[in-house]
Structures are given as structure tokens and as C-alpha cells.
CSV table of C-alpha atoms and ligand atoms in Angstrom, one decimal:
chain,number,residue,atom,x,y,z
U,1,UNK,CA,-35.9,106.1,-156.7
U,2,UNK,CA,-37.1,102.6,-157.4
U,3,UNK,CA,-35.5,99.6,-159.1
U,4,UNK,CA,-37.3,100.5,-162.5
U,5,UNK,CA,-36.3,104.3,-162.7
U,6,UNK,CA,-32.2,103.0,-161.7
U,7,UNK,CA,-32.6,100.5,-164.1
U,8,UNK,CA,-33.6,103.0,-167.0
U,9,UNK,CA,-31.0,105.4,-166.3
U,10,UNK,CA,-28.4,102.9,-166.1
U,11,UNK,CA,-29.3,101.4,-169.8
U,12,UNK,CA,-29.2,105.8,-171.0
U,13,UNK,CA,-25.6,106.1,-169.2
U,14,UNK,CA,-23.2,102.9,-169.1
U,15,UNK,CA,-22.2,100.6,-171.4
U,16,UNK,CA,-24.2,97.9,-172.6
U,17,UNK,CA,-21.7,95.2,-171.9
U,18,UNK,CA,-23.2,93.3,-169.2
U,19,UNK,CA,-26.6,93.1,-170.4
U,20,UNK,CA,-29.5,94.6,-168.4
U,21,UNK,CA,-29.2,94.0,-164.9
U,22,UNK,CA,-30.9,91.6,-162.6
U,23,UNK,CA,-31.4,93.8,-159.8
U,24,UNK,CA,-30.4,97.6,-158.5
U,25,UNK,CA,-28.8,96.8,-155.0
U,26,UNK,CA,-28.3,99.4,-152.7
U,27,UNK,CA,-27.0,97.6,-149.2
U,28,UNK,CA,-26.2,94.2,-147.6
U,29,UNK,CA,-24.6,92.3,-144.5
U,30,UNK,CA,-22.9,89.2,-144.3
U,31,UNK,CA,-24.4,87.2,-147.3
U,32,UNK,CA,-27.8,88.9,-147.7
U,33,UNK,CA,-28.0,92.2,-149.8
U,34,UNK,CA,-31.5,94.0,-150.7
U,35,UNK,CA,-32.4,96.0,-153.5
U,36,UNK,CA,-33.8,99.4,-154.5
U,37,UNK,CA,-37.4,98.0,-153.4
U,38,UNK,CA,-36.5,96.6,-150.5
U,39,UNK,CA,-36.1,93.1,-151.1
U,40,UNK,CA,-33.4,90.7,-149.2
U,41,UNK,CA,-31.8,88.0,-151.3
U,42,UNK,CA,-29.3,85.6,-149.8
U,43,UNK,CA,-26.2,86.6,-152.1
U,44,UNK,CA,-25.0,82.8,-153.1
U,45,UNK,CA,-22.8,84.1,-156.0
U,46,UNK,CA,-20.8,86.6,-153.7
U,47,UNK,CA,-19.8,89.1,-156.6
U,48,UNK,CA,-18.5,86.4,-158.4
U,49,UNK,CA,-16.8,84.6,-155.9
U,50,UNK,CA,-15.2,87.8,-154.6
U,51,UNK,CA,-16.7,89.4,-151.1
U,52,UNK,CA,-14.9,86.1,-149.1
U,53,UNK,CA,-16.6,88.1,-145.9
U,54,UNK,CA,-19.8,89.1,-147.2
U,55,UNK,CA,-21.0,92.7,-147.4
U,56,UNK,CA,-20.2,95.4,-144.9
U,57,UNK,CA,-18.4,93.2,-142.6
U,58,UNK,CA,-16.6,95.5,-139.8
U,59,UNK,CA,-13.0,94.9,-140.3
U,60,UNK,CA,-12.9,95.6,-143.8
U,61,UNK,CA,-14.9,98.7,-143.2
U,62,UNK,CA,-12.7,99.9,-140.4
U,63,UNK,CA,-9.9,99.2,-142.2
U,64,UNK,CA,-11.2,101.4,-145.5
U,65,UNK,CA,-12.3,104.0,-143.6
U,66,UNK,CA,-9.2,104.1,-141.3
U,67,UNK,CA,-6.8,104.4,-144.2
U,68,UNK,CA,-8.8,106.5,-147.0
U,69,UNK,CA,-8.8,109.2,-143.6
U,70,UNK,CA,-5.0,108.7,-143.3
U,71,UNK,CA,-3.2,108.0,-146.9
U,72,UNK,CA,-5.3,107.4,-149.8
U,73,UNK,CA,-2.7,107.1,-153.3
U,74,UNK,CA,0.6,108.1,-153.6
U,75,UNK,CA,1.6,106.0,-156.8
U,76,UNK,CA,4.4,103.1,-157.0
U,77,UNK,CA,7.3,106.4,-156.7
U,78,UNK,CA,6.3,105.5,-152.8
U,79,UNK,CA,5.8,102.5,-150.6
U,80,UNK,CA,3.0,102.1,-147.6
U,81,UNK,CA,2.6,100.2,-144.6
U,82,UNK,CA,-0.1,98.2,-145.6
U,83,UNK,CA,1.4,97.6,-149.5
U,84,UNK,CA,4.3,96.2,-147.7
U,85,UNK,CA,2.3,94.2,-145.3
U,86,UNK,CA,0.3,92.7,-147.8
U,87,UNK,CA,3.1,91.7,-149.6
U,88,UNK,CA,4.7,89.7,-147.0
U,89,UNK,CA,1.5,88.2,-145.6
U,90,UNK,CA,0.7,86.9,-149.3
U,91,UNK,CA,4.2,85.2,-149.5
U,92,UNK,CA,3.2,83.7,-145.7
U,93,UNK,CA,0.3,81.7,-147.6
U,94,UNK,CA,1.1,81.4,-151.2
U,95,UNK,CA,3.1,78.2,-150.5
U,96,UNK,CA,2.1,75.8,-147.2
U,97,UNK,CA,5.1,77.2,-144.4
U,98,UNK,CA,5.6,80.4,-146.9
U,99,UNK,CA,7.4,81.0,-150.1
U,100,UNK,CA,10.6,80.0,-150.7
U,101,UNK,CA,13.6,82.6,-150.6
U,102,UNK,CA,13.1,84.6,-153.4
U,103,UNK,CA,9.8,84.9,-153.7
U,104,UNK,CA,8.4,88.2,-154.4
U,105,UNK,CA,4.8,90.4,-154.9
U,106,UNK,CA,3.6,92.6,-157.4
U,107,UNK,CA,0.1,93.9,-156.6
U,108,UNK,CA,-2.4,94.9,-159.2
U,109,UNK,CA,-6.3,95.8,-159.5
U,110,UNK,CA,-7.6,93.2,-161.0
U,111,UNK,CA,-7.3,89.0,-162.4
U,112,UNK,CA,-6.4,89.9,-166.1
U,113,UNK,CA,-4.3,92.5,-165.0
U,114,UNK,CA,-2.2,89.7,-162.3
U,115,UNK,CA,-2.2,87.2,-165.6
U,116,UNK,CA,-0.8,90.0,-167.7
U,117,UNK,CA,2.1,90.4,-165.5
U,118,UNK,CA,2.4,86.7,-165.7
U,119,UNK,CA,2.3,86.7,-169.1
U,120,UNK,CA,5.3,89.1,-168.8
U,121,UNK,CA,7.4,87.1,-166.8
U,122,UNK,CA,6.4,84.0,-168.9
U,123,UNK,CA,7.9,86.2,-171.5
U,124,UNK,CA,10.9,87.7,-169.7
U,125,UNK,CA,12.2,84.4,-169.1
U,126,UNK,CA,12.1,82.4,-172.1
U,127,UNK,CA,13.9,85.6,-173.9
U,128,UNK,CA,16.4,85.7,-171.4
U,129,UNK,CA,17.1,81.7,-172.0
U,130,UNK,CA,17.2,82.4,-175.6
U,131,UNK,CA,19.4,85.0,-175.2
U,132,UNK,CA,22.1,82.5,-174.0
U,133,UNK,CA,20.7,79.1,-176.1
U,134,UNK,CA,19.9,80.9,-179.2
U,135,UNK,CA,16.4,78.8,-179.0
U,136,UNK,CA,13.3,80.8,-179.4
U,137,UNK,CA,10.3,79.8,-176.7
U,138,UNK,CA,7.1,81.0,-178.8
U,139,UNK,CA,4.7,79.2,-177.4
U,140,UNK,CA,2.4,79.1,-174.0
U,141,UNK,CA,0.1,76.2,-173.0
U,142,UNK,CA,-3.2,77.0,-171.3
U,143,UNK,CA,-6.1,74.5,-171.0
U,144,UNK,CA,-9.0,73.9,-173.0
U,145,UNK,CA,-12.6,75.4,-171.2
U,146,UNK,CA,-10.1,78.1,-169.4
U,147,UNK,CA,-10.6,81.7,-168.3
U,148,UNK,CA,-7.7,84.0,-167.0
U,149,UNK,CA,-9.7,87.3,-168.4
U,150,UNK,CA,-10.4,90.6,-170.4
U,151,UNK,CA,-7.9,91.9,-171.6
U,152,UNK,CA,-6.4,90.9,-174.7
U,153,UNK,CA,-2.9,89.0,-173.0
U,154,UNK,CA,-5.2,87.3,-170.6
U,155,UNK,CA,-7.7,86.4,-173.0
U,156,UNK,CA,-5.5,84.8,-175.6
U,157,UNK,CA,-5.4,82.5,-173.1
U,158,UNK,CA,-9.1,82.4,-172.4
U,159,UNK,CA,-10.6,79.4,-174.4
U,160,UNK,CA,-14.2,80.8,-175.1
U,161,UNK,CA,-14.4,81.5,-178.9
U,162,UNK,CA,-17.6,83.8,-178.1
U,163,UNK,CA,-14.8,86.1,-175.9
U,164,UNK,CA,-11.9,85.9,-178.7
U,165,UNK,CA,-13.7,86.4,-181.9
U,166,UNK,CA,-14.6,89.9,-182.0
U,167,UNK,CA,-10.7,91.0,-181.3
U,168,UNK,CA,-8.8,88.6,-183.4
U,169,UNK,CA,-5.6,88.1,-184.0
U,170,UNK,CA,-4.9,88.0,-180.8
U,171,UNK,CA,-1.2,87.3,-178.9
U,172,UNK,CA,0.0,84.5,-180.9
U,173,UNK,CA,1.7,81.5,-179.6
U,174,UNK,CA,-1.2,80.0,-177.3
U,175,UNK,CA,-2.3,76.4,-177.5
U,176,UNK,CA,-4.9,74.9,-175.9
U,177,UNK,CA,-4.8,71.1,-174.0
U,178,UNK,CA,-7.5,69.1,-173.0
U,179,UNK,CA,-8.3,69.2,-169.2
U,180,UNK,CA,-6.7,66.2,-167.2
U,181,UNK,CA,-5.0,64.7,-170.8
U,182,UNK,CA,-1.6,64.0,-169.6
U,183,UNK,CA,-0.5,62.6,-173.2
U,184,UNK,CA,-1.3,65.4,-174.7
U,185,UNK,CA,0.8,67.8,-172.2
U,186,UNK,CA,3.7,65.4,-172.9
U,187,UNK,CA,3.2,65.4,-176.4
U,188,UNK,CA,2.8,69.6,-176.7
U,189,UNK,CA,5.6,70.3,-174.5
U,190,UNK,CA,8.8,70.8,-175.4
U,191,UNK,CA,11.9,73.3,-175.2
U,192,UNK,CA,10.3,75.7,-177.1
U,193,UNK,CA,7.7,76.2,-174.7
U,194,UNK,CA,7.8,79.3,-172.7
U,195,UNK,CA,5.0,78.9,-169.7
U,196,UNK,CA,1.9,76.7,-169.5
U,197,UNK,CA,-1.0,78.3,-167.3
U,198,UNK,CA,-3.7,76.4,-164.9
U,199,UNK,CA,-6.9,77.1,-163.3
U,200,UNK,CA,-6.7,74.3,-160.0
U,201,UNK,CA,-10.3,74.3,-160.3
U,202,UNK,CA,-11.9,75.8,-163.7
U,203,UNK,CA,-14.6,78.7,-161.8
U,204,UNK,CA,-15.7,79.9,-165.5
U,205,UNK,CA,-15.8,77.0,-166.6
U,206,UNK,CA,-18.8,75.4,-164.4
U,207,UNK,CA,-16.2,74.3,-161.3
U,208,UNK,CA,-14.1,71.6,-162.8
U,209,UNK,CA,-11.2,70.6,-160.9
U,210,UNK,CA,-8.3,70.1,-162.4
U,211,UNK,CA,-6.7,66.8,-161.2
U,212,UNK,CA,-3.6,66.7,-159.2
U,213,UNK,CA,-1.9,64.2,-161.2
U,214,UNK,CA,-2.0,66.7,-164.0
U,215,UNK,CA,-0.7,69.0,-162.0
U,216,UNK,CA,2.4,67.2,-161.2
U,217,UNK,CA,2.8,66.3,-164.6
U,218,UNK,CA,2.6,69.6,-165.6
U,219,UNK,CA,5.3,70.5,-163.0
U,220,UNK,CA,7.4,68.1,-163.9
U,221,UNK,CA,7.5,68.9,-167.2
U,222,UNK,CA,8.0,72.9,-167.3
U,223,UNK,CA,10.7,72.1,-165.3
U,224,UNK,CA,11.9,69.9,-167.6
U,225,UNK,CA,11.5,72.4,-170.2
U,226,UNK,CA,12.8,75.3,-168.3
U,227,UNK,CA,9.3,76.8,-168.9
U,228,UNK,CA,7.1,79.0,-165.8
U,229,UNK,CA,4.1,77.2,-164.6
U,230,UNK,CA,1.5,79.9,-163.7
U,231,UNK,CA,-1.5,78.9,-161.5
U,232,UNK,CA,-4.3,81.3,-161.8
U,233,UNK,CA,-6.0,81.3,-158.9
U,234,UNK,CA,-7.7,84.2,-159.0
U,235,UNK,CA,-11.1,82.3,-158.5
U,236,UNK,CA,-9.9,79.3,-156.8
U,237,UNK,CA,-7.0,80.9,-154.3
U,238,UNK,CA,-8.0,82.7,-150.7
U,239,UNK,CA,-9.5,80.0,-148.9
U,240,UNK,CA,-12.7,79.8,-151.3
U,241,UNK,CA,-11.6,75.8,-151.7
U,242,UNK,CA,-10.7,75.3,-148.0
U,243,UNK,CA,-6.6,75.5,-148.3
U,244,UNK,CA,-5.6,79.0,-148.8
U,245,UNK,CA,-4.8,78.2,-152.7
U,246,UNK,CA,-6.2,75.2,-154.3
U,247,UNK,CA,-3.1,74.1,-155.8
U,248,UNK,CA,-1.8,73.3,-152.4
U,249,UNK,CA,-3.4,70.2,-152.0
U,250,UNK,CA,-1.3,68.5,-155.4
U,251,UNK,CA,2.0,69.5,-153.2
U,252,UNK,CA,3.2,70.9,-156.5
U,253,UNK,CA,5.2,74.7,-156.1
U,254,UNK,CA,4.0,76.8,-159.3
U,255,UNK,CA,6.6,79.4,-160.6
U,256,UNK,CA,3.6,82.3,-160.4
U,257,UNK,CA,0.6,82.4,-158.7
U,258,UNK,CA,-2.0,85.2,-159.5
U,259,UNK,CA,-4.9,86.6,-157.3
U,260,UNK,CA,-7.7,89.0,-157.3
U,261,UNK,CA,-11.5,88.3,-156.5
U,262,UNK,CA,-11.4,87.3,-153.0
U,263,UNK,CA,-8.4,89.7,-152.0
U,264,UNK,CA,-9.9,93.0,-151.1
U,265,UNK,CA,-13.4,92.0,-149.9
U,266,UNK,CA,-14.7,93.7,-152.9
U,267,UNK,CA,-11.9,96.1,-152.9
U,268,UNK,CA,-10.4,96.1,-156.5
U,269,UNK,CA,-6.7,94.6,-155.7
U,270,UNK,CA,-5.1,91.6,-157.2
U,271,UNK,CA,-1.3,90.2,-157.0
U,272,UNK,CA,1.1,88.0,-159.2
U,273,UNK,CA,3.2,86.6,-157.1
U,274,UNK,CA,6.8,85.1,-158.4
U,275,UNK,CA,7.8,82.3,-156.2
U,276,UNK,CA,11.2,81.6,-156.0
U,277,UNK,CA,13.7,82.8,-158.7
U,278,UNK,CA,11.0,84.1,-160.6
U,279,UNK,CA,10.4,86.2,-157.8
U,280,UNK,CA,13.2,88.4,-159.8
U,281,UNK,CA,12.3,88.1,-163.5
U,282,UNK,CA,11.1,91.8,-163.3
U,283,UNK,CA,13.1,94.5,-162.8
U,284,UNK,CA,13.0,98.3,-162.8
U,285,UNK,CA,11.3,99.8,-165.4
U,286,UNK,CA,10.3,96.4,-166.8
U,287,UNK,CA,6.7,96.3,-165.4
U,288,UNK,CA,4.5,99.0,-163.8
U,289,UNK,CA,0.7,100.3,-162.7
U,290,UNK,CA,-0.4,103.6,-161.6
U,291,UNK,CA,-3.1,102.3,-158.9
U,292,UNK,CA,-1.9,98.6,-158.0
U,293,UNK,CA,-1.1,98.5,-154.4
U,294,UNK,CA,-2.8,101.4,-153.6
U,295,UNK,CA,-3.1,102.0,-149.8
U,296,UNK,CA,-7.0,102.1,-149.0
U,297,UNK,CA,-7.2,98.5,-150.9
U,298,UNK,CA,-3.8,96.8,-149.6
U,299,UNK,CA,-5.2,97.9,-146.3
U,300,UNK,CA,-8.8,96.4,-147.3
U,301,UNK,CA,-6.9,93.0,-148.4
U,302,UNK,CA,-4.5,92.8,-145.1
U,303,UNK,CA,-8.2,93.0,-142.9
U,304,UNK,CA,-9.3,90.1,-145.3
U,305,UNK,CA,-6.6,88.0,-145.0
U,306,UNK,CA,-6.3,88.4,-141.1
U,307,UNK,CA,-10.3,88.0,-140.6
U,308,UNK,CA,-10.0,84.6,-142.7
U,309,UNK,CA,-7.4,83.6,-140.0
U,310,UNK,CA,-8.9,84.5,-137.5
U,311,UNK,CA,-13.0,83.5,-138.1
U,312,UNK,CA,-11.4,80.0,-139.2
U,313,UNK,CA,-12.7,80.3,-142.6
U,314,UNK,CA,-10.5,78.1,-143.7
U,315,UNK,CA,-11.9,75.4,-141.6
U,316,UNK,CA,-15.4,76.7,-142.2
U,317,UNK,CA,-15.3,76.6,-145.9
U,318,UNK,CA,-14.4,73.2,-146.1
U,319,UNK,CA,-16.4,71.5,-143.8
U,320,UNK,CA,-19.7,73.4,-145.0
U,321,UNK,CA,-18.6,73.1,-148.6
U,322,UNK,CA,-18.4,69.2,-148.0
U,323,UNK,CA,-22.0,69.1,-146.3
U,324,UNK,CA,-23.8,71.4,-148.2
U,325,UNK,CA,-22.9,69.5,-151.6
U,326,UNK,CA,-24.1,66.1,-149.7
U,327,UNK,CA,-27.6,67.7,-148.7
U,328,UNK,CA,-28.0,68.8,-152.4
U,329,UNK,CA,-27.0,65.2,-153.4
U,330,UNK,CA,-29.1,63.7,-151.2
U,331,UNK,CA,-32.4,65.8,-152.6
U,332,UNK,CA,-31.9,63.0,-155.3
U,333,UNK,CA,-33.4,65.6,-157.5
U,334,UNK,CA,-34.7,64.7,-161.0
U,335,UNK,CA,-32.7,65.9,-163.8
U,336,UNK,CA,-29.5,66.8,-161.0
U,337,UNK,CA,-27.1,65.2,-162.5
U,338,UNK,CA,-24.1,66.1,-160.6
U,339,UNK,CA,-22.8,68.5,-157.4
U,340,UNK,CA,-19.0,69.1,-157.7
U,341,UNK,CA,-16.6,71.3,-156.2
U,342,UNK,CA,-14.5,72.1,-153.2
U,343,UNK,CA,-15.3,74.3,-150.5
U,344,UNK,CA,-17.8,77.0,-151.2
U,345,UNK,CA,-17.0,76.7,-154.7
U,346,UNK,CA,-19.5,74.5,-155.9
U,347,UNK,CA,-21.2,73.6,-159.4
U,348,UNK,CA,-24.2,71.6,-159.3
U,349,UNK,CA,-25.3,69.9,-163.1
U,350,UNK,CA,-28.3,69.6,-164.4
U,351,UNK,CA,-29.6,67.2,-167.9
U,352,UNK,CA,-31.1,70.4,-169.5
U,353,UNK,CA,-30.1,74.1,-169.8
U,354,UNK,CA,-32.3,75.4,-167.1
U,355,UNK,CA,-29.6,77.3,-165.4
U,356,UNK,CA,-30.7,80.4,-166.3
U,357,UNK,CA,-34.1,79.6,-165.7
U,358,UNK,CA,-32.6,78.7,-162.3
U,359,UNK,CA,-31.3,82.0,-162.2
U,360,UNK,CA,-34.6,83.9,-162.6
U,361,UNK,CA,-36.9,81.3,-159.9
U,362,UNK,CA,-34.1,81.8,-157.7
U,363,UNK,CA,-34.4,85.6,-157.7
U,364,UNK,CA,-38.6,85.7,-157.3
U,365,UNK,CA,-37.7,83.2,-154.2
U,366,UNK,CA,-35.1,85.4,-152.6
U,367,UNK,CA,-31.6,83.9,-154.0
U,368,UNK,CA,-28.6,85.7,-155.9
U,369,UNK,CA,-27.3,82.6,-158.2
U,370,UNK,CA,-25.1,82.4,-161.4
U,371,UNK,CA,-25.7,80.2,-164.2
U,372,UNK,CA,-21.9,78.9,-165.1
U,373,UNK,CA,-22.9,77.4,-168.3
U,374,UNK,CA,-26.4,77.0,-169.6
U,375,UNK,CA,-26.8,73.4,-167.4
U,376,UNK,CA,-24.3,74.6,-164.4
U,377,UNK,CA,-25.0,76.6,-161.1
U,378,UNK,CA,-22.2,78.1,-160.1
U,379,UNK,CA,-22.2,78.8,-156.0
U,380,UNK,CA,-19.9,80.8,-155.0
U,381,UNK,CA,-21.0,82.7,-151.7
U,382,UNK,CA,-19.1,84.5,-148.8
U,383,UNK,CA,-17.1,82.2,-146.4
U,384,UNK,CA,-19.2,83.4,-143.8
U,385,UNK,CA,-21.9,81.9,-145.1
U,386,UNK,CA,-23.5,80.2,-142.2
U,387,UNK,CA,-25.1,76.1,-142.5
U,388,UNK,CA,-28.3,77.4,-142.0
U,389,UNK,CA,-28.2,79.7,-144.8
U,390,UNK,CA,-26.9,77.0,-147.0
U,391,UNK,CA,-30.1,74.8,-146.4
U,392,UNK,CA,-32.5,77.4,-146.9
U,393,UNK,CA,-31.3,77.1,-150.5
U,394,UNK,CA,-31.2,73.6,-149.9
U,395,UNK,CA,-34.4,73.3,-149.2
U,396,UNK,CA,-35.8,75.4,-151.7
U,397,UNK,CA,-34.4,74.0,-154.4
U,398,UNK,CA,-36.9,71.5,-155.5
U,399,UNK,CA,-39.1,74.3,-156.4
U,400,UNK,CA,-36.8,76.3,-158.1
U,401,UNK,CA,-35.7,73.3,-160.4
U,402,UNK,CA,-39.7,72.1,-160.3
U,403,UNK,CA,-40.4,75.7,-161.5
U,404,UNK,CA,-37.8,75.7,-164.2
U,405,UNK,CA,-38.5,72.1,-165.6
U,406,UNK,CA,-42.3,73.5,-166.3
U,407,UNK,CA,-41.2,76.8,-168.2
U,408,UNK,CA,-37.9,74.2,-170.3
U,409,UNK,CA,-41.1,72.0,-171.1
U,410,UNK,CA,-43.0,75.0,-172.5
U,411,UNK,CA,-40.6,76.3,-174.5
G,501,LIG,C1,-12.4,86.3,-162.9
G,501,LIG,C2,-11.2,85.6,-163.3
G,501,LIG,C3,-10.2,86.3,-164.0
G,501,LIG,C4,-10.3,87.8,-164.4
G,501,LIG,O1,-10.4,88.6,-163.3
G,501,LIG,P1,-10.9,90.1,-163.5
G,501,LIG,O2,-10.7,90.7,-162.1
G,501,LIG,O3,-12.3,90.1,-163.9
G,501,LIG,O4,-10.0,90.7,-164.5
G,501,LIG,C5,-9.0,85.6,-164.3
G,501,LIG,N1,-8.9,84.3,-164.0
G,501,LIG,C6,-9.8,83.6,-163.4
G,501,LIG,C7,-9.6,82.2,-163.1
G,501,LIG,C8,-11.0,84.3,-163.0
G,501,LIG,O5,-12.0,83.6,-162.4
């Protein structure tokens, strides 16, 4: 079965909500992957920032195949080793030295799914305060260019009016601030704010990092209020910027922090963790999910987490992140405007909407990219990407942007 014949039964059986696919991919290793004909591409957008080890590596397959042949799903009525281990290894990192007392885990399957059950709590706890103050809390800040997901919580919070339109109204009560303006986070706050959400670094959005001093600010001031600051770092969290969240750097201590991508290897598992007393906004029967947690991907996740440790991925993300976006400034390219970023999350500019042709050159010349935004490239590879790898695209870029500026000219 080749590429075209997958490709034509794919478009006669699933959805058309993705758009035709790029390639059919049938198997990988580390950050290459090769398709139905045979083809190797170095994978650069790593499943959208997700497989942190790259395909197939051997923990996370020994750890899958070890616990699918001992406890696959038992449901939430029940608790597993590796659910419980998972929880207390995500409180270990969430905050630098561990969460504070209090601090608690609930695991889900996915990003929108971890910002819906912050939404909850964001919820939970302003009607609890107006239960004693009489005050309502309506309203929840989130930030202008944002993306916390799908689903319809998460994406009343998602800015993109191409993703909202088609199922308006959506949860009322959301405002959106400009990135970085701390006037106008002073000015929209107030007491009858209930919690105001962050990206550290905007992944949808192109890879815009959010500065710290807005961070602070926005600490400061949900505190103030007695709202929940929520840091999504679903993209940006699990080592992908070089600390193991991205918020760590700012010093600030968020009230939630929610995961997903990165967490399983490309197991579908994602957390909302409560840190500190809104570690206990939820309580029985207040919150729930049939699959979250479950065993094969907790197990997937703990591999993940320890394999980050003990590769130094960390370490390795950061320093390669730094010299990789030096060698793509230093092609002085025509037309690159800018190479941003932090770690292996990295968005490199352009003057024109190429992007996409980007996108497509890359492909024919063996390279899985993602165009962000119609002028950004969004790289977003496995941690174990190794420097070599990273200047092959390096070096090849030229062409690829060459290539596109010919086909922009003849449109
Ligand atoms: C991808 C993403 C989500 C949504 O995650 P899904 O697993 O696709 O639901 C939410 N927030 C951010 C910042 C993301 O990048």
C-alpha cells in the first residue's frame, strides 16, 4: 500500500478536519520518521512539540509494552502505581525544589482537557469567595494571540476568531489583554476577576515569549484580587524551553499549571496541576474523566520524565536551542527577519508569507516543518535532537527559503 492509495482512503473514511495530509508515515527513530514510500524526513516539528524523545525510543516502549501486558484501565474507582508515581514526580518539577504543601495532580488526555479543569477550579473558587463576600467574579483574563485549545471552555479562551466563529456564543466572561501591556492588566483587573491564564511562551502563536515582568505583574495582581493564575504550559512545560516549565525562569509560583504534549512521548496524557491551596479546590464528585490517568500512559509519562533526567535533556535543550538559533542568525538570510525562542522551541520570521511554501521545499528536501503563522516556522523537534541534525537544516535552509522566494515572486 503506497502513500497515494492511504491517502485516498483516509479522505473516504475520517473527517475532513485537518485538511489532506502531508505524508502517510508508517515508522521512525529518534527524530527521523519515513513514510509509506520509503522516504526519511528529519521530524523538526516532533508531533507538534510533543514526542520530547523522538519516535520509538526504548524506554518509552518498554515501559508501554510492560504495563499494557500487566494492567491496562481500570477507571478512576481505582488507583495504579504508575498514576500515583506520576503524580508525585510532576509535583517534584512543577515548581523549582517541588510544590509547595498542598499541591495536588489531576491527570487528563489531553491540553483542552487540563485547561478545562482549570477553568473549573478558576470557577470553583471565585464562587466559593462569593459565597462568603456576596461579590460575583464573572470574568477571566487570557491574552491576546493565545491558544489553550478545542474544546469550547478552552477555546473561549483561545484568541483566534477563525477557531471561535463557527461555535459562537461561547463561555462568556473572557477578555482578552495585549501581550506584555502591563497597563492594561492593571487596568482590566479587578475584584471581580475570577482567574487570568498565560502561555510563558505563545507556541500557537509563532513562539512569542511572554516577558517575565508581565508575569510578576500578573502574579501580583491575582493575588491582589484573590483571582487563580493559570499557566498553560502545555506547549512550553517539560523541558522543551530548557527549565522543566518555562515559567520558572520569572520566579513567579502560578496557582495551576497544565500539561500535555510532551508528557507521554506521544502517549495521550495531560495534567492540571493545583499548586498549593488550589491543590484542594476540587473535591469528590466535583470533577471527573473516564481515561485520564490511565495506567499504560501514566507509565509512558513516568519513562519520559525519568529519561529527560537522566539523558540531560534539560541541559541539552538549552544549549542546542541557543546555538542552533545563532547558526540560523548568522546565515544572514534575505528576507529572515527574525529567530526567537528558547530551547528547542524556536520561531524563525520571515518579511513575506512563505511559511508554507517553506513547509512544502522542506518536505521534497527531507524536513518535517510547521508553518506557525503564514511568515513563522515553528521548530519544535525531539529533545534528542542531536547538533548535527540541527545544521543539516541549517544548512539547507538557504535553498529552501531560495526556493520559496521564486514560487512568492510567481504568484
Ligand atoms: C496544543 C495546546 C493546547 C491544546 O492541547 P490538545 O492536546 O490539542 O487539546 C492547549 N494549550 C496550548 C498552549 C497548546 O499548545
Amino acid at each position: 500500500m503506497n502513500g497515494r492509495e492511504w491517502g485516498s482512503r483516509y479522505a473516504d473514511a475520517l473527517m475532513n478536519t485537518f485538511g489532506a495530509p502531508q505524508l502517510v508515515l508508517v515508522e521512525g527513530s529518534g527524530a527521523r520518521v519515513t513514510d509509506a514510500d520509503g522516504r526519511e524526513y528529519l521530524d523538526l516539528l516532533g508531533g507538534i512539540a510533543v514526542n520530547l524523545l523522538g519516535q520509538a525510543h526504548p524506554a518509552v516502549v518498554r515501559a508501554v509494552s510492560d504495563q499494557a501486558g500487566r494492567l491496562g484501565h481500570v477507571s478512576n474507582f481505582f488507583a495504579t502505581p504508575p498514576q500515583v508515581a506520576l503524580g508525585e514526580h510532576l509535583l517534584r518539577i512543577v515548581e523549582p525544589g517541588g510544590a509547595p504543601g498542598g499541591s495536588r495532580v489531576f491527570l487528563t488526555n489531553s491540553g483542552t482537557e487540563s485547561n478545562e479543569c482549570a477553568l473549573k477550579m478558576v470557577r470553583a473558587h471565585a464562587n466559593a469567595l462569593t459565597a462568603g463576600d456576596g461579590r460575583p467574579r464573572p470574568r477571566i483574563l487570557a491574552l491576546e494571540h493565545a491558544f489553550h485549545g478545542r474544546s469550547t471552555g478552552a477555546l473561549a479562551l483561545t484568541w483566534k476568531q477563525a477557531y471561535r466563529a463557527p461555535f459562537e456564543p461561547l463561555m462568556p466572561g473572557v477578555e482578552f489583554i495585549p501581550v506584555g501591556d502591563i497597563a492594561a492588566l492593571e487596568q482590566a483587573m479587578g475584584e471581580d476577576v475570577a482567574g487570568v491564564f498565560v502561555e510563558p511562551v505563545q507556541g500557537e502563536a509563532g513562539v512569542h515569549e511572554v516577558d517575565d515582568d508581565f508575569l510578576l505583574a500578573a502574579r501580583r495582581l491575582t493575588r491582589q484580587a484573590g483571582a487563580l493564575l493559570v499557566c498553560d504550559e502545555v506547549q512550553c512545560g517539560l523541558g522543551r524551553t530548557g527549565d522543566w516549565m518555562a515559567h520558572h525562569r520569572s520566579g513567579i509560583v502560578p496557582d495551576a499549571v497544565t500539561l500535555a504534549k510532551g508528557l507521554g512521548g506521544g502517549m495521550p496524557i495531560g495534567a492540571c496541576i493545583g499548586i498549593g491551596a488550589a491543590g484542594s479546590i476540587l473535591g469528590p464528585g466535583m470533577h471527573g474523566t473516564t481515561f485520564g490517568g490511565n495506567p499504560v500512559c501514566a507509565a509512558a509519562a513516568n519513562a519520559v520524565l525519568d529519561t529527560v533526567e537522566s539523558e540531560g535533556l534539560l541541559d541539552h535543550a538549552e544549549r542546542l536551542g541557543r546555538q542552533w538559533r545563532a547558526e540560523l542568525r548568522d546565515l544572514d538570510l534575505p528576507g529572515l527577519t527574525e529567530v526567537r525562542g528558547r530551547g528547542l522551541l524556536i520561531g524563525v520570521e520571515f518579511s513575506a508569507p512563505i511559511a508554507p511554501l517553506l513547509v512544502s521545499a522542506g518536505r521534497e528536501a527531507g524536513f518535517i516543518l510547521n508553518a506557525a503563522t503564514p511568515t513563522t516556522l515553528r521548530l519544535a523537534p525531539p529533545l534528542v535532537l542531536t547538533a548535527t541534525q540541527a545544521r543539516s537544516f541549517t544548512e539547507a535552509l538557504p535553498g529552501l527559503v531560495a526556493s520559496a522566494q521564486r514560487q512568492e515572486g510567481h504568484r
